[in-house]
Short mmCIF file of C-alpha atoms in Angstrom, two decimals:
data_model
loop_
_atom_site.label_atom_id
_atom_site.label_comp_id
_atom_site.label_asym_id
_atom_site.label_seq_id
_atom_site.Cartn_x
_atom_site.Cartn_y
_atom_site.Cartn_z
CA UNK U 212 199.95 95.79 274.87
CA UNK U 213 198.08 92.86 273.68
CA UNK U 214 194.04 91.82 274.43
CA UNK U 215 192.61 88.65 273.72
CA UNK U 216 189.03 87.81 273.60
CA UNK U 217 187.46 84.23 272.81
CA UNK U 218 184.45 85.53 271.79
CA UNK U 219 181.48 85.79 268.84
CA UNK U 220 182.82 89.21 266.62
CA UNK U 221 179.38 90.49 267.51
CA UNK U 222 179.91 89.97 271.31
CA UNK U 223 182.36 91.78 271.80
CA UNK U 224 182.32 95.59 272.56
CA UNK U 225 184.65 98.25 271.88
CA UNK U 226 187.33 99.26 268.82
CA UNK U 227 190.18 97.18 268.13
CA UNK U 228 193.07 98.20 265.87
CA UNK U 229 192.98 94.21 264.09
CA UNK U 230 190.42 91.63 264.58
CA UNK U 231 192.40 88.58 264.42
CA UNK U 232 190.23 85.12 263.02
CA UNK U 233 190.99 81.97 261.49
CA UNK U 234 188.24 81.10 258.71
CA UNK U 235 184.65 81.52 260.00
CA UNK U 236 182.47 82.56 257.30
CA UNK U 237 183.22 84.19 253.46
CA UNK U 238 185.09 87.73 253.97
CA UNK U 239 181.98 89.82 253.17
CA UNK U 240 180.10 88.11 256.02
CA UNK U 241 182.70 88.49 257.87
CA UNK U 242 183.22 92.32 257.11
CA UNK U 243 179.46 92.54 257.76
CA UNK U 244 180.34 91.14 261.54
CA UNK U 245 182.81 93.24 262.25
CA UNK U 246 181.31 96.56 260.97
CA UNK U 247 182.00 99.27 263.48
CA UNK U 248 184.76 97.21 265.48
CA UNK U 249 187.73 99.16 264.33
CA UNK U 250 189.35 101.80 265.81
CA UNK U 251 189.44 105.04 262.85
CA UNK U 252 192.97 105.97 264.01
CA UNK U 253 196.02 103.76 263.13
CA UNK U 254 198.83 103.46 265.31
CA UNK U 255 200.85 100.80 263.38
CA UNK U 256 202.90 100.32 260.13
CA UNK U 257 199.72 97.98 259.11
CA UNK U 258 196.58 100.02 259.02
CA UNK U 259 193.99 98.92 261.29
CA UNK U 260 191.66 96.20 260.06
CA UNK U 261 191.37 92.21 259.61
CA UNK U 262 193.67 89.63 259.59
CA UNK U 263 192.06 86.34 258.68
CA UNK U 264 193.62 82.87 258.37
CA UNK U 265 191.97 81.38 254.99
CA UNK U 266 193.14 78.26 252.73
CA UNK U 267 192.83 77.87 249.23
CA UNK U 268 191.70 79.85 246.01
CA UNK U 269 191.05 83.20 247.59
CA UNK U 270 190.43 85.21 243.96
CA UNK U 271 186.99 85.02 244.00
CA UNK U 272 186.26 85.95 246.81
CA UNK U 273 187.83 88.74 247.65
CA UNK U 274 187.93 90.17 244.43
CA UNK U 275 185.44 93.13 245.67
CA UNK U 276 188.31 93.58 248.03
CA UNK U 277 190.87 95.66 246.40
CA UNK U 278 193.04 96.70 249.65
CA UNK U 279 193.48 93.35 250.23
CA UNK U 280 196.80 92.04 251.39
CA UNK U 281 197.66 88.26 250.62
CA UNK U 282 200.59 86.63 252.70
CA UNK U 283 201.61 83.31 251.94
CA UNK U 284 201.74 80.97 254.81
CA UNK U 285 204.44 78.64 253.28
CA UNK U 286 206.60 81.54 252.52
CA UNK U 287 207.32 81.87 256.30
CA UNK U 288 206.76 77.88 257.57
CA UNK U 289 207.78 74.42 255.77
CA UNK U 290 205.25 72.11 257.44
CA UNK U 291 202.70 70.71 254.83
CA UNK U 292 199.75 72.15 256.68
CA UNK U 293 200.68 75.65 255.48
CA UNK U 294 200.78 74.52 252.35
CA UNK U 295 197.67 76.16 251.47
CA UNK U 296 197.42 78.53 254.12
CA UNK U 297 197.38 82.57 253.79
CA UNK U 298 196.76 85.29 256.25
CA UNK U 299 194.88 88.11 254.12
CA UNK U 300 194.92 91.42 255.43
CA UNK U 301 192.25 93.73 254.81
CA UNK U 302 192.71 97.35 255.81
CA UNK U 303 188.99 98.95 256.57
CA UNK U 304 188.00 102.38 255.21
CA UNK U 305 186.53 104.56 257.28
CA UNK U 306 183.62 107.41 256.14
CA UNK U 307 185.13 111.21 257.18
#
């Protein structure tokens, strides 16, 4: 029930429930990107949107970003590389 795609955001065609991305570019580029790639209707406990691997002092910028979800990577892993890791989760609003 997955699909993977190694591609450019802008590439790819179709509506996905989570677009799935380490670190490419600041989250509003990033939103920018993706505008128009998620599916409207939520199937899942998370609502549909992005879930982005970033490191580091996040406040800034995502502070237009109110939804925003921040998890903790070295809440779930003890290596020192996830020291400084989080997975933020940002659930897109859709216009009815």
């Amino acid at each position: 029930n997955v699909h993977t795609t190694n591609a450019r955001v802008e590439e790819v065609p179709g509506h996905y429930d989570f677009i799935v991305s380490r670190a490419v570019a600041a989250m509003p580029t990033f939103v920018h990107w993706t505008k128009g790639k998620i599916a409207k209707e939520s199937r899942h406990e998370l609502k549909n949107g992005i879930l982005y691997l970033k490191g580091g002092d996040l406040s800034e910028e995502l502070a237009e970003y109110g939804t925003a979800v921040i998890y903790d990577l070295q809440d779930y892993f003890e290596e020192d590389f996830f020291e400084t890791k989080k997975v933020v989760h940002l659930p897109l609003k859709f216009k009815k």
